[in-house]
mmCIF file of C-alpha atoms in Angstrom:
data_model
loop_
_atom_site.group_PDB
_atom_site.id
_atom_site.type_symbol
_atom_site.label_atom_id
_atom_site.label_comp_id
_atom_site.label_asym_id
_atom_site.label_seq_id
_atom_site.Cartn_x
_atom_site.Cartn_y
_atom_site.Cartn_z
ATOM 1 C CA MET A 370 13.034 -33.752 10.670
ATOM 2 C CA LYS A 371 14.334 -30.532 13.120
ATOM 3 C CA GLU A 372 16.547 -29.246 9.761
ATOM 4 C CA ILE A 373 13.240 -28.764 7.814
ATOM 5 C CA LEU A 374 10.925 -27.113 10.065
ATOM 6 C CA LEU A 375 13.776 -24.612 10.316
ATOM 7 C CA ILE A 376 14.332 -24.297 6.275
ATOM 8 C CA LEU A 377 10.588 -23.151 6.421
ATOM 9 C CA LEU A 378 10.958 -20.793 9.017
ATOM 10 C CA LEU A 379 14.196 -19.356 7.626
ATOM 11 C CA GLN A 380 11.662 -19.114 4.302
ATOM 12 C CA LEU A 381 8.543 -17.252 6.137
ATOM 13 C CA LEU A 382 11.639 -15.068 6.531
ATOM 14 C CA TYR A 383 13.626 -14.236 4.197
ATOM 15 C CA VAL A 384 10.384 -13.914 1.006
ATOM 16 C CA PRO A 385 8.516 -10.945 3.647
ATOM 17 C CA LEU A 386 11.445 -9.096 4.553
ATOM 18 C CA PHE A 387 12.476 -9.587 0.158
ATOM 19 C CA THR A 388 8.888 -8.117 -0.444
ATOM 20 C CA LEU A 389 8.666 -5.346 2.187
ATOM 21 C CA ARG A 390 12.979 -4.772 0.717
ATOM 22 C CA THR A 391 11.575 -4.264 -3.048
ATOM 23 C CA ILE A 392 8.291 -2.663 -2.057
ATOM 24 C CA PHE A 393 10.749 -0.228 -0.093
ATOM 25 C CA LEU A 394 12.507 0.107 -3.622
ATOM 26 C CA VAL A 395 10.214 1.312 -5.306
ATOM 27 C CA LYS A 396 9.035 3.875 -2.853
ATOM 28 C CA ASN A 397 12.926 5.539 -2.641
ATOM 29 C CA ILE A 398 12.698 4.092 0.667
ATOM 30 C CA THR A 399 16.503 3.162 0.048
ATOM 31 C CA THR A 400 17.968 3.801 3.444
ATOM 32 C CA LEU A 401 15.629 0.986 4.744
ATOM 33 C CA ALA A 402 15.536 -1.443 1.931
ATOM 34 C CA SER A 403 19.185 -1.580 2.714
ATOM 35 C CA MET A 404 19.481 -2.656 6.398
ATOM 36 C CA ILE A 405 16.700 -5.736 5.654
ATOM 37 C CA GLY A 406 18.351 -6.290 2.108
ATOM 38 C CA ILE A 407 21.871 -7.396 5.392
ATOM 39 C CA VAL A 408 19.400 -9.722 6.981
ATOM 40 C CA GLU A 409 17.869 -10.905 3.979
ATOM 41 C CA MET A 410 20.256 -11.882 2.875
ATOM 42 C CA LEU A 411 21.945 -13.504 5.671
ATOM 43 C CA ILE A 412 18.485 -15.728 6.468
ATOM 44 C CA TYR A 413 18.880 -16.341 2.758
ATOM 45 C CA VAL A 414 23.211 -18.224 2.344
ATOM 46 C CA PHE A 415 22.021 -19.426 6.124
ATOM 47 C CA GLY A 416 18.387 -21.182 4.493
ATOM 48 C CA LEU A 417 19.828 -22.092 1.195
ATOM 49 C CA SER A 418 23.018 -24.483 2.753
ATOM 50 C CA LEU A 419 20.661 -25.991 4.603
ATOM 51 C CA VAL A 420 18.489 -27.030 1.918
ATOM 52 C CA PHE A 421 21.652 -28.300 0.171
ATOM 53 C CA SER A 422 23.909 -30.390 3.258
ATOM 54 C CA GLY A 423 21.628 -31.949 4.960
ATOM 55 C CA ASP A 424 20.258 -35.427 4.160
ATOM 56 C CA GLN A 425 16.727 -34.257 2.603
ATOM 57 C CA GLY A 426 17.236 -33.705 -0.735
ATOM 58 C CA LEU A 427 13.874 -33.352 -2.627
ATOM 59 C CA LEU A 428 12.102 -32.886 0.693
ATOM 60 C CA ALA A 429 14.136 -30.182 1.886
ATOM 61 C CA MET A 430 14.249 -28.723 -1.217
ATOM 62 C CA ILE A 431 10.209 -28.972 -1.315
ATOM 63 C CA VAL A 432 9.607 -27.659 1.694
ATOM 64 C CA TYR A 433 12.108 -24.296 0.485
ATOM 65 C CA ALA A 434 9.866 -24.030 -2.484
ATOM 66 C CA VAL A 435 6.449 -24.173 -0.390
ATOM 67 C CA GLY A 436 8.043 -21.386 2.398
ATOM 68 C CA PHE A 437 8.465 -19.713 -0.184
ATOM 69 C CA GLY A 438 4.619 -19.354 -2.387
ATOM 70 C CA LEU A 439 3.647 -18.428 1.599
ATOM 71 C CA GLY A 440 6.365 -16.118 2.482
ATOM 72 C CA ILE A 441 5.044 -14.153 -0.284
ATOM 73 C CA ILE A 442 1.313 -14.178 1.133
ATOM 74 C CA ILE A 443 2.819 -13.438 4.608
ATOM 75 C CA GLY A 444 4.545 -10.143 2.997
ATOM 76 C CA THR A 445 1.939 -9.632 1.166
ATOM 77 C CA ARG A 446 -0.445 -8.927 3.859
ATOM 78 C CA ILE A 447 2.420 -7.397 6.183
ATOM 79 C CA GLU A 448 2.459 -4.627 3.456
ATOM 80 C CA GLN A 449 -1.313 -3.985 3.210
ATOM 81 C CA LYS A 450 -1.322 -3.258 7.132
ATOM 82 C CA LEU A 451 1.894 -0.822 6.454
ATOM 83 C CA ALA A 452 0.321 0.503 3.722
ATOM 84 C CA ILE A 453 3.615 2.873 3.357
ATOM 85 C CA GLY A 454 2.517 5.256 0.692
ATOM 86 C CA TYR A 455 0.083 8.074 -0.910
ATOM 87 C CA ILE A 456 -2.890 7.154 -2.967
ATOM 88 C CA TYR A 457 -4.879 9.051 -5.848
ATOM 89 C CA VAL A 458 -8.398 9.060 -5.948
ATOM 90 C CA THR A 459 -11.090 10.318 -8.593
ATOM 91 C CA ILE A 460 -14.886 9.904 -7.483
ATOM 92 C CA ASN A 461 -16.924 10.907 -10.089
ATOM 93 C CA THR A 462 -21.238 11.518 -9.711
ATOM 94 C CA GLN A 463 -23.463 12.652 -11.745
ATOM 95 C CA ILE A 464 -24.850 15.448 -9.932
ATOM 96 C CA ARG A 465 -22.768 17.584 -7.055
ATOM 97 C CA ASN A 466 -22.612 15.972 -3.534
ATOM 98 C CA GLU A 467 -22.191 19.191 -0.977
ATOM 99 C CA GLU A 468 -22.595 17.204 1.368
ATOM 100 C CA LEU A 469 -20.259 13.770 0.397
ATOM 101 C CA ILE A 470 -17.988 16.824 -0.515
ATOM 102 C CA GLN A 471 -18.067 18.420 3.623
ATOM 103 C CA VAL A 472 -17.808 15.308 5.030
ATOM 104 C CA MET A 473 -14.613 14.622 3.446
ATOM 105 C CA ARG A 474 -13.253 17.634 4.396
ATOM 106 C CA ASN A 475 -14.444 17.546 7.623
ATOM 107 C CA GLU A 476 -12.675 13.537 8.070
ATOM 108 C CA GLY A 477 -9.097 15.905 7.465
ATOM 109 C CA PHE A 478 -9.399 14.327 3.054
ATOM 110 C CA ALA A 479 -7.719 17.369 0.915
ATOM 111 C CA VAL A 480 -11.057 17.720 -2.211
ATOM 112 C CA THR A 481 -10.713 19.522 -4.673
ATOM 113 C CA THR A 482 -14.108 19.431 -6.521
ATOM 114 C CA PHE A 483 -14.129 19.366 -10.848
ATOM 115 C CA VAL A 484 -16.957 19.822 -13.440
ATOM 116 C CA GLY A 485 -16.599 17.687 -16.398
ATOM 117 C CA GLU A 486 -19.022 17.144 -19.133
ATOM 118 C CA GLY A 487 -19.396 12.817 -19.690
ATOM 119 C CA ARG A 488 -21.979 11.171 -22.596
ATOM 120 C CA ASP A 489 -25.734 12.461 -21.714
ATOM 121 C CA SER A 490 -24.459 14.788 -18.520
ATOM 122 C CA GLN A 491 -22.724 17.278 -16.821
ATOM 123 C CA ARG A 492 -20.751 15.231 -14.222
ATOM 124 C CA TYR A 493 -18.961 15.622 -11.400
ATOM 125 C CA LYS A 494 -15.306 15.233 -10.534
ATOM 126 C CA TYR A 495 -13.236 14.985 -6.633
ATOM 127 C CA GLU A 496 -9.493 14.198 -6.497
ATOM 128 C CA ILE A 497 -7.680 13.410 -3.253
ATOM 129 C CA LEU A 498 -4.699 12.897 -2.743
ATOM 130 C CA THR A 499 -4.631 10.369 0.972
ATOM 131 C CA LYS A 500 -2.479 8.012 2.608
ATOM 132 C CA ARG A 501 -2.670 4.621 1.954
ATOM 133 C CA ASN A 502 -3.436 2.964 5.374
ATOM 134 C CA ARG A 503 -6.485 6.043 4.332
ATOM 135 C CA GLU A 504 -8.495 4.230 1.400
ATOM 136 C CA LYS A 505 -11.060 1.773 2.780
ATOM 137 C CA GLU A 506 -12.300 4.209 5.032
ATOM 138 C CA LEU A 507 -12.505 6.132 1.128
ATOM 139 C CA PHE A 508 -13.858 4.277 -0.112
ATOM 140 C CA MET A 509 -16.711 3.661 2.757
ATOM 141 C CA LEU A 510 -17.455 7.437 3.384
ATOM 142 C CA VAL A 511 -18.373 7.897 -0.127
ATOM 143 C CA GLN A 512 -20.013 4.354 -0.536
ATOM 144 C CA HIS A 513 -22.547 5.855 1.941
ATOM 145 C CA HIS A 514 -23.158 9.050 1.454
ATOM 146 C CA GLU A 515 -23.045 8.159 -3.019
ATOM 147 C CA PRO A 516 -23.538 4.584 -3.713
ATOM 148 C CA SER A 517 -23.902 5.565 -7.245
ATOM 149 C CA ALA A 518 -19.650 6.999 -7.519
ATOM 150 C CA PHE A 519 -18.036 5.841 -9.595
ATOM 151 C CA ILE A 520 -13.894 6.085 -7.572
ATOM 152 C CA ILE A 521 -10.384 4.767 -9.314
ATOM 153 C CA SER A 522 -7.449 4.585 -6.897
ATOM 154 C CA TYR A 523 -3.883 5.366 -8.012
ATOM 155 C CA GLU A 524 -0.739 5.397 -6.571
ATOM 156 C CA PRO A 525 1.931 8.564 -7.782
ATOM 157 C CA LYS A 526 5.120 7.871 -7.529
ATOM 158 C CA SER A 527 5.941 11.381 -6.993
ATOM 159 C CA PHE A 528 3.714 14.667 -6.290
ATOM 160 C CA LYS A 529 5.208 18.779 -5.437
ATOM 161 C CA GLY A 530 3.020 21.052 -3.390
ATOM 162 C CA GLY A 531 -0.359 21.535 -2.547
ATOM 163 C CA PHE A 532 -1.822 21.221 0.571
ATOM 164 C CA LEU A 533 -1.145 17.112 1.711
ATOM 165 C CA VAL A 534 2.628 18.417 1.464
ATOM 166 C CA LYS A 535 2.025 22.235 3.348
ATOM 167 C CA ARG A 536 0.205 20.003 6.007
ATOM 168 C CA MET A 537 3.033 16.995 6.014
ATOM 169 C CA LYS A 538 6.043 20.091 6.490
ATOM 170 C CA GLN A 539 4.378 21.210 9.190
ATOM 171 C CA HIS A 540 3.253 18.496 11.230
ATOM 172 C CA LYS A 541 7.391 17.499 11.178
ATOM 173 C CA LYS A 542 8.126 21.118 12.365
ATOM 174 C CA HIS A 543 6.435 19.673 15.594
ATOM 175 C CA LYS A 544 7.437 16.850 15.637
#
C-alpha cells in the first residue's frame, strides 16, 4: 500500500512540474525549464519503475493515471497563481470614459486610446499591456467604471519598446 501512495505522490509532483516546464518553454524561460526537466525526469523514472516492479499491477497503473489527471489540475492552478508573463487587453466602450482612463493610469496601467467607427456610432478603444497577475484587477476596475465595456485579453508572445519596456528596464537597474 505504501508503494501505491508513493506512486500517487510522485505523480502529484511530476505532472505539475511537467506543466510548469512546458509553460516556461513556451514563454522562452529555457534555463528554468531545463532545471525543472531534470527533476521531472528523475521523478518520472522512479515513479514508472514503481509501477512496473510492484506486485499491485492494475491498481498501480490506475493510481498512476489518476495521479496524472490530478497533477494536471494542480499544475494548472500553480501556473494561474504564478501568472507568468504579460497580457494585452483591449477595451471597447460606446462613450469616451475619462474617469476610467484616469483611474487605470493612476493604478499604473499604461493606456493608449483610439477612436473607431462602429456599426451605429463611434467607439472608443483602450489598449493596455500589463503583467498577467494584474488581469483580474484590471477587469474588475473596468467593470466598476464601465459595466457595459467589451473586454478582450490576449497573451502576446513578444514585444519591443514602449512605456512598459522602459519601466521594466528602469526597475532592473534599481535592484
